[in-house]
Amino acid sequence: MDKIIFSESMEGVVIDEVVRDEEYSMTMNHFHDTYELYYLLEGERYYFIEKETYYVIAGDVVLINREQVHKTSQAGSGKHDRILLQLSGRILDPWLKNAGVFSLERLFGDYYGVLKVSELEREEIKSLLFGIRDEIGQRGERYETMVRLKLSQILLLIYRIRKKSVLKEMPATVQTAKHGKVHEVAEYLTTHCESGESLEEIAEKFFISKSYLSRIFREVTSFSVNEYRNLARVRKAKELLSNSDYTITEISGLLGFESVTYFERIFKKHGDETPSGYRKKTRRVES
């Protein structure tokens, strides 16, 4: 059962804390245009990011870049308590750049994944997160500036921690046979998203049965094989819509969609807008 401890928001920032006492795995398709900082206060989780699965314990910080596929799932007894901070680059990056802080795109692009921190750093990050909660909740004079200052502290602290540990090994991924096979298939689907191979053909390529592939892929990622491939196609489509002059029909064909209508339906399902709407928005922002 979910217990929402708090949920606060202002323009460009959403922060909430949720405690779950029962077994829980995300079932929704998780793929969006905001950046996420996930801080596990209590418990343990498996965290699937892109193609890898990580084991996360209390005190760990997880950074999720925009448009990254991710999912948390059950590990251990089930009870866990986490804080989630969601950030909009469109709203926050101009202020962060003027303040001399790295853009969210740079920080989350370069350093996404699981961050292991010391006890002192853990307490500092937790204090800053609760400070953001209090500022938004109380809405005192110029609270937006205070929130951004605290956010800047968190981002700079994370940057320092990452730089300090650059020569150390990154947290190990979960290396069971199941997770390893899902990683192989996910990597293949990402790099060959235009492929029209059937589930049976993909399973044969990786020397497993169609039913086994279908089961373990959904267990680990929360997506079917075809859904994951479509997510990869949508991300590639966004790049092409933003950075090329291909028509929408041409992009649909390049990415292996059976029709423009199907492409537009899948794009809207995962992107919450039409391909033409996305192209207009991104071209407007760039100009």
PDB file of C-alpha atoms in Angstrom, residues 2-287:
ATOM      1  CA  ASP A   2       1.314   3.447  -0.944  1.00  0.00           C
ATOM      2  CA  LYS A   3       1.669   6.103   1.736  1.00  0.00           C
ATOM      3  CA  ILE A   4       2.380   9.563   0.341  1.00  0.00           C
ATOM      4  CA  ILE A   5       4.431  11.435   2.937  1.00  0.00           C
ATOM      5  CA  PHE A   6       4.534  14.648   0.930  1.00  0.00           C
ATOM      6  CA  SER A   7       4.122  15.897  -2.626  1.00  0.00           C
ATOM      7  CA  GLU A   8       5.129  19.448  -3.549  1.00  0.00           C
ATOM      8  CA  SER A   9       5.713  21.259  -6.829  1.00  0.00           C
ATOM      9  CA  MET A  10       6.624  24.571  -8.414  1.00  0.00           C
ATOM     10  CA  GLU A  11       7.459  25.478 -11.996  1.00  0.00           C
ATOM     11  CA  GLY A  12      10.173  23.088 -13.184  1.00  0.00           C
ATOM     12  CA  VAL A  13      10.384  21.078  -9.940  1.00  0.00           C
ATOM     13  CA  VAL A  14       8.304  18.250  -8.467  1.00  0.00           C
ATOM     14  CA  ILE A  15       9.351  16.469  -5.276  1.00  0.00           C
ATOM     15  CA  ASP A  16       7.572  13.704  -3.386  1.00  0.00           C
ATOM     16  CA  GLU A  17       8.206  11.008  -0.800  1.00  0.00           C
ATOM     17  CA  VAL A  18       6.356   7.699  -0.927  1.00  0.00           C
ATOM     18  CA  VAL A  19       6.551   4.729   1.453  1.00  0.00           C
ATOM     19  CA  ARG A  20       5.427   1.331   0.238  1.00  0.00           C
ATOM     20  CA  ASP A  21       4.921  -1.438   2.788  1.00  0.00           C
ATOM     21  CA  GLU A  22       4.072  -4.204   0.340  1.00  0.00           C
ATOM     22  CA  GLU A  23       5.805  -5.737  -2.648  1.00  0.00           C
ATOM     23  CA  TYR A  24       5.784  -3.274  -5.511  1.00  0.00           C
ATOM     24  CA  SER A  25       7.133  -3.122  -9.035  1.00  0.00           C
ATOM     25  CA  MET A  26       6.443  -0.293 -11.460  1.00  0.00           C
ATOM     26  CA  THR A  27       4.073  -1.477 -14.158  1.00  0.00           C
ATOM     27  CA  MET A  28       3.636   1.736 -16.144  1.00  0.00           C
ATOM     28  CA  ASN A  29       5.730   2.680 -19.134  1.00  0.00           C
ATOM     29  CA  HIS A  30       8.334   5.039 -17.664  1.00  0.00           C
ATOM     30  CA  PHE A  31       9.813   7.265 -20.309  1.00  0.00           C
ATOM     31  CA  HIS A  32       9.578  11.067 -20.128  1.00  0.00           C
ATOM     32  CA  ASP A  33      11.145  14.428 -20.853  1.00  0.00           C
ATOM     33  CA  THR A  34      12.112  15.349 -17.280  1.00  0.00           C
ATOM     34  CA  TYR A  35      15.268  14.515 -15.334  1.00  0.00           C
ATOM     35  CA  GLU A  36      14.917  12.438 -12.173  1.00  0.00           C
ATOM     36  CA  LEU A  37      16.876  12.156  -8.950  1.00  0.00           C
ATOM     37  CA  TYR A  38      15.820   9.127  -6.903  1.00  0.00           C
ATOM     38  CA  TYR A  39      16.993   8.901  -3.278  1.00  0.00           C
ATOM     39  CA  LEU A  40      16.312   5.661  -1.398  1.00  0.00           C
ATOM     40  CA  LEU A  41      15.757   6.413   2.286  1.00  0.00           C
ATOM     41  CA  GLU A  42      14.971   2.865   3.388  1.00  0.00           C
ATOM     42  CA  GLY A  43      14.853  -0.610   1.869  1.00  0.00           C
ATOM     43  CA  GLU A  44      16.376  -2.100  -1.274  1.00  0.00           C
ATOM     44  CA  ARG A  45      15.367  -2.138  -4.943  1.00  0.00           C
ATOM     45  CA  TYR A  46      16.347  -3.372  -8.361  1.00  0.00           C
ATOM     46  CA  TYR A  47      16.647  -0.452 -10.769  1.00  0.00           C
ATOM     47  CA  PHE A  48      16.544  -1.094 -14.513  1.00  0.00           C
ATOM     48  CA  ILE A  49      18.049   1.772 -16.573  1.00  0.00           C
ATOM     49  CA  GLU A  50      18.214   1.545 -20.362  1.00  0.00           C
ATOM     50  CA  LYS A  51      19.757  -1.933 -20.717  1.00  0.00           C
ATOM     51  CA  GLU A  52      21.217  -2.668 -17.266  1.00  0.00           C
ATOM     52  CA  THR A  53      19.814  -3.644 -13.870  1.00  0.00           C
ATOM     53  CA  TYR A  54      21.379  -2.264 -10.676  1.00  0.00           C
ATOM     54  CA  TYR A  55      20.940  -3.249  -7.038  1.00  0.00           C
ATOM     55  CA  VAL A  56      20.114  -0.142  -4.979  1.00  0.00           C
ATOM     56  CA  ILE A  57      20.220   0.120  -1.172  1.00  0.00           C
ATOM     57  CA  ALA A  58      19.280   2.812   1.349  1.00  0.00           C
ATOM     58  CA  GLY A  59      21.423   5.901   0.916  1.00  0.00           C
ATOM     59  CA  ASP A  60      22.018   5.391  -2.798  1.00  0.00           C
ATOM     60  CA  VAL A  61      21.210   8.155  -5.273  1.00  0.00           C
ATOM     61  CA  VAL A  62      19.990   7.314  -8.787  1.00  0.00           C
ATOM     62  CA  LEU A  63      20.139   9.820 -11.647  1.00  0.00           C
ATOM     63  CA  ILE A  64      17.854   9.265 -14.646  1.00  0.00           C
ATOM     64  CA  ASN A  65      18.488  11.262 -17.809  1.00  0.00           C
ATOM     65  CA  ARG A  66      15.551  12.534 -19.844  1.00  0.00           C
ATOM     66  CA  GLU A  67      14.090  10.018 -22.290  1.00  0.00           C
ATOM     67  CA  GLN A  68      15.771   7.084 -20.509  1.00  0.00           C
ATOM     68  CA  VAL A  69      13.776   3.902 -20.039  1.00  0.00           C
ATOM     69  CA  HIS A  70      13.735   2.999 -16.350  1.00  0.00           C
ATOM     70  CA  LYS A  71      11.893   0.874 -13.839  1.00  0.00           C
ATOM     71  CA  THR A  72      12.208  -0.097 -10.173  1.00  0.00           C
ATOM     72  CA  SER A  73      11.222  -3.543  -9.003  1.00  0.00           C
ATOM     73  CA  GLN A  74      11.076  -5.763  -5.962  1.00  0.00           C
ATOM     74  CA  ALA A  75      14.188  -6.660  -3.963  1.00  0.00           C
ATOM     75  CA  GLY A  76      14.290  -8.000  -0.420  1.00  0.00           C
ATOM     76  CA  SER A  77      11.323  -7.757   1.951  1.00  0.00           C
ATOM     77  CA  GLY A  78       9.443  -5.218  -0.143  1.00  0.00           C
ATOM     78  CA  LYS A  79       9.112  -2.192   2.156  1.00  0.00           C
ATOM     79  CA  HIS A  80      10.895   0.866   0.898  1.00  0.00           C
ATOM     80  CA  ASP A  81      10.856   4.638   1.331  1.00  0.00           C
ATOM     81  CA  ARG A  82      12.090   6.961  -1.388  1.00  0.00           C
ATOM     82  CA  ILE A  83      12.221  10.621  -2.395  1.00  0.00           C
ATOM     83  CA  LEU A  84      11.821  11.482  -6.066  1.00  0.00           C
ATOM     84  CA  LEU A  85      12.871  14.831  -7.520  1.00  0.00           C
ATOM     85  CA  GLN A  86      11.712  15.575 -11.093  1.00  0.00           C
ATOM     86  CA  LEU A  87      13.292  18.486 -12.943  1.00  0.00           C
ATOM     87  CA  SER A  88      12.506  20.321 -16.172  1.00  0.00           C
ATOM     88  CA  GLY A  89      15.556  21.368 -18.159  1.00  0.00           C
ATOM     89  CA  ARG A  90      13.515  23.832 -20.211  1.00  0.00           C
ATOM     90  CA  ILE A  91      12.598  25.752 -17.047  1.00  0.00           C
ATOM     91  CA  LEU A  92      15.737  25.342 -14.947  1.00  0.00           C
ATOM     92  CA  ASP A  93      18.695  25.300 -17.353  1.00  0.00           C
ATOM     93  CA  PRO A  94      18.741  29.050 -18.126  1.00  0.00           C
ATOM     94  CA  TRP A  95      18.926  29.877 -14.407  1.00  0.00           C
ATOM     95  CA  LEU A  96      21.498  27.160 -13.682  1.00  0.00           C
ATOM     96  CA  LYS A  97      23.751  28.311 -16.506  1.00  0.00           C
ATOM     97  CA  ASN A  98      23.575  31.938 -15.353  1.00  0.00           C
ATOM     98  CA  ALA A  99      24.478  30.785 -11.838  1.00  0.00           C
ATOM     99  CA  GLY A 100      27.566  28.976 -13.144  1.00  0.00           C
ATOM    100  CA  VAL A 101      26.138  25.502 -12.595  1.00  0.00           C
ATOM    101  CA  PHE A 102      26.165  22.736 -15.208  1.00  0.00           C
ATOM    102  CA  SER A 103      23.080  22.221 -17.305  1.00  0.00           C
ATOM    103  CA  LEU A 104      20.865  19.317 -16.352  1.00  0.00           C
ATOM    104  CA  GLU A 105      21.537  17.766 -19.758  1.00  0.00           C
ATOM    105  CA  ARG A 106      25.276  17.716 -19.119  1.00  0.00           C
ATOM    106  CA  LEU A 107      25.117  16.441 -15.551  1.00  0.00           C
ATOM    107  CA  PHE A 108      22.454  13.784 -16.081  1.00  0.00           C
ATOM    108  CA  GLY A 109      23.827  12.862 -19.504  1.00  0.00           C
ATOM    109  CA  ASP A 110      27.371  12.322 -18.226  1.00  0.00           C
ATOM    110  CA  TYR A 111      26.617  10.908 -14.778  1.00  0.00           C
ATOM    111  CA  TYR A 112      23.313   9.030 -14.947  1.00  0.00           C
ATOM    112  CA  GLY A 113      23.104   5.793 -13.001  1.00  0.00           C
ATOM    113  CA  VAL A 114      23.626   4.761  -9.395  1.00  0.00           C
ATOM    114  CA  LEU A 115      25.701   6.985  -7.124  1.00  0.00           C
ATOM    115  CA  LYS A 116      27.257   5.487  -3.998  1.00  0.00           C
ATOM    116  CA  VAL A 117      27.846   8.211  -1.409  1.00  0.00           C
ATOM    117  CA  SER A 118      29.468   8.469   2.017  1.00  0.00           C
ATOM    118  CA  GLU A 119      27.365   8.796   5.161  1.00  0.00           C
ATOM    119  CA  LEU A 120      28.221  12.498   5.400  1.00  0.00           C
ATOM    120  CA  GLU A 121      27.290  13.122   1.761  1.00  0.00           C
ATOM    121  CA  ARG A 122      24.134  11.084   2.204  1.00  0.00           C
ATOM    122  CA  GLU A 123      22.985  13.282   5.080  1.00  0.00           C
ATOM    123  CA  GLU A 124      23.830  16.451   3.163  1.00  0.00           C
ATOM    124  CA  ILE A 125      21.810  15.381   0.126  1.00  0.00           C
ATOM    125  CA  LYS A 126      18.891  14.299   2.312  1.00  0.00           C
ATOM    126  CA  SER A 127      18.938  17.638   4.166  1.00  0.00           C
ATOM    127  CA  LEU A 128      18.908  19.589   0.908  1.00  0.00           C
ATOM    128  CA  LEU A 129      16.024  17.504  -0.452  1.00  0.00           C
ATOM    129  CA  PHE A 130      13.963  18.118   2.679  1.00  0.00           C
ATOM    130  CA  GLY A 131      14.904  21.780   2.418  1.00  0.00           C
ATOM    131  CA  ILE A 132      13.461  21.891  -1.106  1.00  0.00           C
ATOM    132  CA  ARG A 133      10.301  20.253   0.214  1.00  0.00           C
ATOM    133  CA  ASP A 134       9.971  22.828   2.997  1.00  0.00           C
ATOM    134  CA  GLU A 135      10.596  25.820   0.748  1.00  0.00           C
ATOM    135  CA  ILE A 136       7.971  24.749  -1.796  1.00  0.00           C
ATOM    136  CA  GLY A 137       5.501  23.725   0.911  1.00  0.00           C
ATOM    137  CA  GLN A 138       5.800  26.919   2.939  1.00  0.00           C
ATOM    138  CA  ARG A 139       6.149  29.247  -0.066  1.00  0.00           C
ATOM    139  CA  GLY A 140       7.950  31.998   1.805  1.00  0.00           C
ATOM    140  CA  GLU A 141       9.288  35.134   0.159  1.00  0.00           C
ATOM    141  CA  ARG A 142      11.371  34.281  -2.949  1.00  0.00           C
ATOM    142  CA  TYR A 143      11.052  30.577  -2.222  1.00  0.00           C
ATOM    143  CA  GLU A 144      11.678  29.724  -5.884  1.00  0.00           C
ATOM    144  CA  THR A 145      15.188  31.191  -5.628  1.00  0.00           C
ATOM    145  CA  MET A 146      15.860  29.242  -2.430  1.00  0.00           C
ATOM    146  CA  VAL A 147      14.738  26.025  -4.121  1.00  0.00           C
ATOM    147  CA  ARG A 148      17.053  26.641  -7.064  1.00  0.00           C
ATOM    148  CA  LEU A 149      19.962  27.432  -4.749  1.00  0.00           C
ATOM    149  CA  LYS A 150      19.451  24.178  -2.851  1.00  0.00           C
ATOM    150  CA  LEU A 151      19.089  22.310  -6.121  1.00  0.00           C
ATOM    151  CA  SER A 152      22.369  23.859  -7.307  1.00  0.00           C
ATOM    152  CA  GLN A 153      24.069  22.599  -4.141  1.00  0.00           C
ATOM    153  CA  ILE A 154      22.803  19.074  -4.804  1.00  0.00           C
ATOM    154  CA  LEU A 155      23.963  19.120  -8.422  1.00  0.00           C
ATOM    155  CA  LEU A 156      27.408  20.468  -7.575  1.00  0.00           C
ATOM    156  CA  LEU A 157      27.793  17.936  -4.762  1.00  0.00           C
ATOM    157  CA  ILE A 158      26.897  15.111  -7.151  1.00  0.00           C
ATOM    158  CA  TYR A 159      29.384  16.456  -9.678  1.00  0.00           C
ATOM    159  CA  ARG A 160      32.147  16.508  -7.040  1.00  0.00           C
ATOM    160  CA  ILE A 161      31.314  12.977  -5.889  1.00  0.00           C
ATOM    161  CA  ARG A 162      31.384  11.692  -9.468  1.00  0.00           C
ATOM    162  CA  LYS A 163      34.676  13.430 -10.244  1.00  0.00           C
ATOM    163  CA  LYS A 164      36.219  12.099  -7.045  1.00  0.00           C
ATOM    164  CA  SER A 165      35.194   8.545  -7.851  1.00  0.00           C
ATOM    165  CA  VAL A 166      35.969   8.686 -11.584  1.00  0.00           C
ATOM    166  CA  LEU A 167      38.770   6.126 -11.262  1.00  0.00           C
ATOM    167  CA  LYS A 168      36.703   3.779  -9.108  1.00  0.00           C
ATOM    168  CA  GLU A 169      34.447   1.096 -10.457  1.00  0.00           C
ATOM    169  CA  MET A 170      30.816   1.982 -11.054  1.00  0.00           C
ATOM    170  CA  PRO A 171      28.241   0.034  -9.011  1.00  0.00           C
ATOM    171  CA  ALA A 172      28.035  -3.503 -10.314  1.00  0.00           C
ATOM    172  CA  THR A 173      25.063  -4.473 -12.400  1.00  0.00           C
ATOM    173  CA  VAL A 174      22.938  -7.465 -11.457  1.00  0.00           C
ATOM    174  CA  GLN A 175      24.595 -10.413 -13.198  1.00  0.00           C
ATOM    175  CA  THR A 176      22.063 -13.223 -13.083  1.00  0.00           C
ATOM    176  CA  ALA A 177      21.557 -15.210 -16.272  1.00  0.00           C
ATOM    177  CA  LYS A 178      18.103 -13.687 -16.661  1.00  0.00           C
ATOM    178  CA  HIS A 179      19.290 -10.097 -16.333  1.00  0.00           C
ATOM    179  CA  GLY A 180      22.257 -10.758 -18.604  1.00  0.00           C
ATOM    180  CA  LYS A 181      20.033 -12.118 -21.353  1.00  0.00           C
ATOM    181  CA  VAL A 182      17.633  -9.178 -21.057  1.00  0.00           C
ATOM    182  CA  HIS A 183      20.606  -6.800 -21.318  1.00  0.00           C
ATOM    183  CA  GLU A 184      21.744  -8.490 -24.553  1.00  0.00           C
ATOM    184  CA  VAL A 185      18.288  -8.300 -26.108  1.00  0.00           C
ATOM    185  CA  ALA A 186      17.690  -4.704 -24.966  1.00  0.00           C
ATOM    186  CA  GLU A 187      21.012  -3.622 -26.432  1.00  0.00           C
ATOM    187  CA  TYR A 188      20.156  -5.323 -29.720  1.00  0.00           C
ATOM    188  CA  LEU A 189      16.716  -3.708 -29.847  1.00  0.00           C
ATOM    189  CA  THR A 190      18.221  -0.276 -29.168  1.00  0.00           C
ATOM    190  CA  THR A 191      20.788  -0.518 -31.966  1.00  0.00           C
ATOM    191  CA  HIS A 192      18.463  -2.292 -34.423  1.00  0.00           C
ATOM    192  CA  CYS A 193      15.196  -0.552 -33.605  1.00  0.00           C
ATOM    193  CA  GLU A 194      14.271  -0.274 -37.286  1.00  0.00           C
ATOM    194  CA  SER A 195      14.280  -4.059 -37.569  1.00  0.00           C
ATOM    195  CA  GLY A 196      10.998  -5.757 -38.253  1.00  0.00           C
ATOM    196  CA  GLU A 197      12.040  -9.100 -36.765  1.00  0.00           C
ATOM    197  CA  SER A 198       9.348 -11.064 -34.986  1.00  0.00           C
ATOM    198  CA  LEU A 199       9.592 -12.128 -31.353  1.00  0.00           C
ATOM    199  CA  GLU A 200      10.319 -15.672 -32.524  1.00  0.00           C
ATOM    200  CA  GLU A 201      13.170 -14.505 -34.773  1.00  0.00           C
ATOM    201  CA  ILE A 202      14.725 -12.446 -31.973  1.00  0.00           C
ATOM    202  CA  ALA A 203      14.441 -15.364 -29.543  1.00  0.00           C
ATOM    203  CA  GLU A 204      16.184 -17.655 -32.039  1.00  0.00           C
ATOM    204  CA  LYS A 205      18.981 -15.114 -32.430  1.00  0.00           C
ATOM    205  CA  PHE A 206      19.645 -15.337 -28.677  1.00  0.00           C
ATOM    206  CA  PHE A 207      19.130 -19.107 -28.414  1.00  0.00           C
ATOM    207  CA  ILE A 208      16.114 -19.023 -26.105  1.00  0.00           C
ATOM    208  CA  SER A 209      12.434 -19.807 -26.517  1.00  0.00           C
ATOM    209  CA  LYS A 210       9.922 -17.174 -27.499  1.00  0.00           C
ATOM    210  CA  SER A 211       7.867 -17.692 -24.327  1.00  0.00           C
ATOM    211  CA  TYR A 212      10.922 -17.450 -22.039  1.00  0.00           C
ATOM    212  CA  LEU A 213      12.146 -14.267 -23.731  1.00  0.00           C
ATOM    213  CA  SER A 214       8.715 -12.686 -23.495  1.00  0.00           C
ATOM    214  CA  ARG A 215       8.424 -13.538 -19.771  1.00  0.00           C
ATOM    215  CA  ILE A 216      11.866 -12.454 -18.553  1.00  0.00           C
ATOM    216  CA  PHE A 217      11.918  -9.286 -20.662  1.00  0.00           C
ATOM    217  CA  ARG A 218       8.678  -8.043 -19.148  1.00  0.00           C
ATOM    218  CA  GLU A 219       9.745  -9.088 -15.626  1.00  0.00           C
ATOM    219  CA  VAL A 220      12.936  -7.040 -15.799  1.00  0.00           C
ATOM    220  CA  THR A 221      11.905  -4.037 -17.905  1.00  0.00           C
ATOM    221  CA  SER A 222       8.083  -3.910 -17.494  1.00  0.00           C
ATOM    222  CA  PHE A 223       7.870  -3.714 -21.309  1.00  0.00           C
ATOM    223  CA  SER A 224       7.147  -6.306 -23.935  1.00  0.00           C
ATOM    224  CA  VAL A 225       9.899  -6.788 -26.514  1.00  0.00           C
ATOM    225  CA  ASN A 226       7.875  -4.886 -29.103  1.00  0.00           C
ATOM    226  CA  GLU A 227       7.068  -2.040 -26.695  1.00  0.00           C
ATOM    227  CA  TYR A 228      10.744  -1.619 -25.886  1.00  0.00           C
ATOM    228  CA  ARG A 229      11.643  -1.576 -29.574  1.00  0.00           C
ATOM    229  CA  ASN A 230       8.967   1.055 -30.169  1.00  0.00           C
ATOM    230  CA  LEU A 231      10.398   3.172 -27.353  1.00  0.00           C
ATOM    231  CA  ALA A 232      13.790   3.044 -29.046  1.00  0.00           C
ATOM    232  CA  ARG A 233      12.129   4.013 -32.323  1.00  0.00           C
ATOM    233  CA  VAL A 234      10.358   6.961 -30.706  1.00  0.00           C
ATOM    234  CA  ARG A 235      13.604   8.251 -29.205  1.00  0.00           C
ATOM    235  CA  LYS A 236      15.329   7.958 -32.581  1.00  0.00           C
ATOM    236  CA  ALA A 237      12.350   9.664 -34.198  1.00  0.00           C
ATOM    237  CA  LYS A 238      12.709  12.588 -31.789  1.00  0.00           C
ATOM    238  CA  GLU A 239      16.340  13.016 -32.832  1.00  0.00           C
ATOM    239  CA  LEU A 240      15.382  12.989 -36.503  1.00  0.00           C
ATOM    240  CA  LEU A 241      12.456  15.357 -36.003  1.00  0.00           C
ATOM    241  CA  SER A 242      14.700  17.821 -34.163  1.00  0.00           C
ATOM    242  CA  ASN A 243      17.881  17.546 -36.220  1.00  0.00           C
ATOM    243  CA  SER A 244      16.984  16.516 -39.764  1.00  0.00           C
ATOM    244  CA  ASP A 245      14.804  17.651 -42.634  1.00  0.00           C
ATOM    245  CA  TYR A 246      13.286  14.220 -43.268  1.00  0.00           C
ATOM    246  CA  THR A 247       9.523  14.322 -43.593  1.00  0.00           C
ATOM    247  CA  ILE A 248       7.404  12.489 -41.049  1.00  0.00           C
ATOM    248  CA  THR A 249       6.583   9.885 -43.706  1.00  0.00           C
ATOM    249  CA  GLU A 250      10.288   9.366 -44.414  1.00  0.00           C
ATOM    250  CA  ILE A 251      11.104   9.035 -40.703  1.00  0.00           C
ATOM    251  CA  SER A 252       8.334   6.494 -40.311  1.00  0.00           C
ATOM    252  CA  GLY A 253       9.819   4.402 -43.112  1.00  0.00           C
ATOM    253  CA  LEU A 254      13.428   4.747 -41.894  1.00  0.00           C
ATOM    254  CA  LEU A 255      12.434   3.416 -38.476  1.00  0.00           C
ATOM    255  CA  GLY A 256      10.552   0.423 -39.807  1.00  0.00           C
ATOM    256  CA  PHE A 257       6.979   1.399 -38.983  1.00  0.00           C
ATOM    257  CA  GLU A 258       4.411  -0.337 -41.142  1.00  0.00           C
ATOM    258  CA  SER A 259       2.512   2.910 -41.782  1.00  0.00           C
ATOM    259  CA  VAL A 260       2.611   6.617 -40.938  1.00  0.00           C
ATOM    260  CA  THR A 261      -0.647   6.218 -39.021  1.00  0.00           C
ATOM    261  CA  TYR A 262       0.867   3.536 -36.791  1.00  0.00           C
ATOM    262  CA  PHE A 263       4.013   5.644 -36.293  1.00  0.00           C
ATOM    263  CA  GLU A 264       1.959   8.657 -35.220  1.00  0.00           C
ATOM    264  CA  ARG A 265      -0.105   6.535 -32.818  1.00  0.00           C
ATOM    265  CA  ILE A 266       2.985   4.999 -31.177  1.00  0.00           C
ATOM    266  CA  PHE A 267       4.757   8.358 -30.999  1.00  0.00           C
ATOM    267  CA  LYS A 268       1.797   9.996 -29.280  1.00  0.00           C
ATOM    268  CA  LYS A 269       1.421   7.073 -26.873  1.00  0.00           C
ATOM    269  CA  HIS A 270       5.000   7.402 -25.605  1.00  0.00           C
ATOM    270  CA  GLY A 271       5.593  11.103 -26.251  1.00  0.00           C
ATOM    271  CA  ASP A 272       2.182  12.579 -25.336  1.00  0.00           C
ATOM    272  CA  GLU A 273       2.101  14.595 -28.568  1.00  0.00           C
ATOM    273  CA  THR A 274       2.159  14.114 -32.320  1.00  0.00           C
ATOM    274  CA  PRO A 275       5.402  13.976 -34.340  1.00  0.00           C
ATOM    275  CA  SER A 276       4.505  17.268 -36.037  1.00  0.00           C
ATOM    276  CA  GLY A 277       3.766  18.883 -32.685  1.00  0.00           C
ATOM    277  CA  TYR A 278       7.096  17.706 -31.307  1.00  0.00           C
ATOM    278  CA  ARG A 279       8.971  19.018 -34.339  1.00  0.00           C
ATOM    279  CA  LYS A 280       7.316  22.437 -34.061  1.00  0.00           C
ATOM    280  CA  LYS A 281       8.066  22.640 -30.326  1.00  0.00           C
ATOM    281  CA  THR A 282      11.735  21.677 -30.591  1.00  0.00           C
ATOM    282  CA  ARG A 283      12.391  23.878 -33.599  1.00  0.00           C
ATOM    283  CA  ARG A 284      10.740  26.808 -31.762  1.00  0.00           C
ATOM    284  CA  VAL A 285      12.903  26.261 -28.679  1.00  0.00           C
ATOM    285  CA  GLU A 286      16.079  26.128 -30.798  1.00  0.00           C
ATOM    286  CA  SER A 287      15.207  29.334 -32.600  1.00  0.00           C
TER     287      SER A 287
END
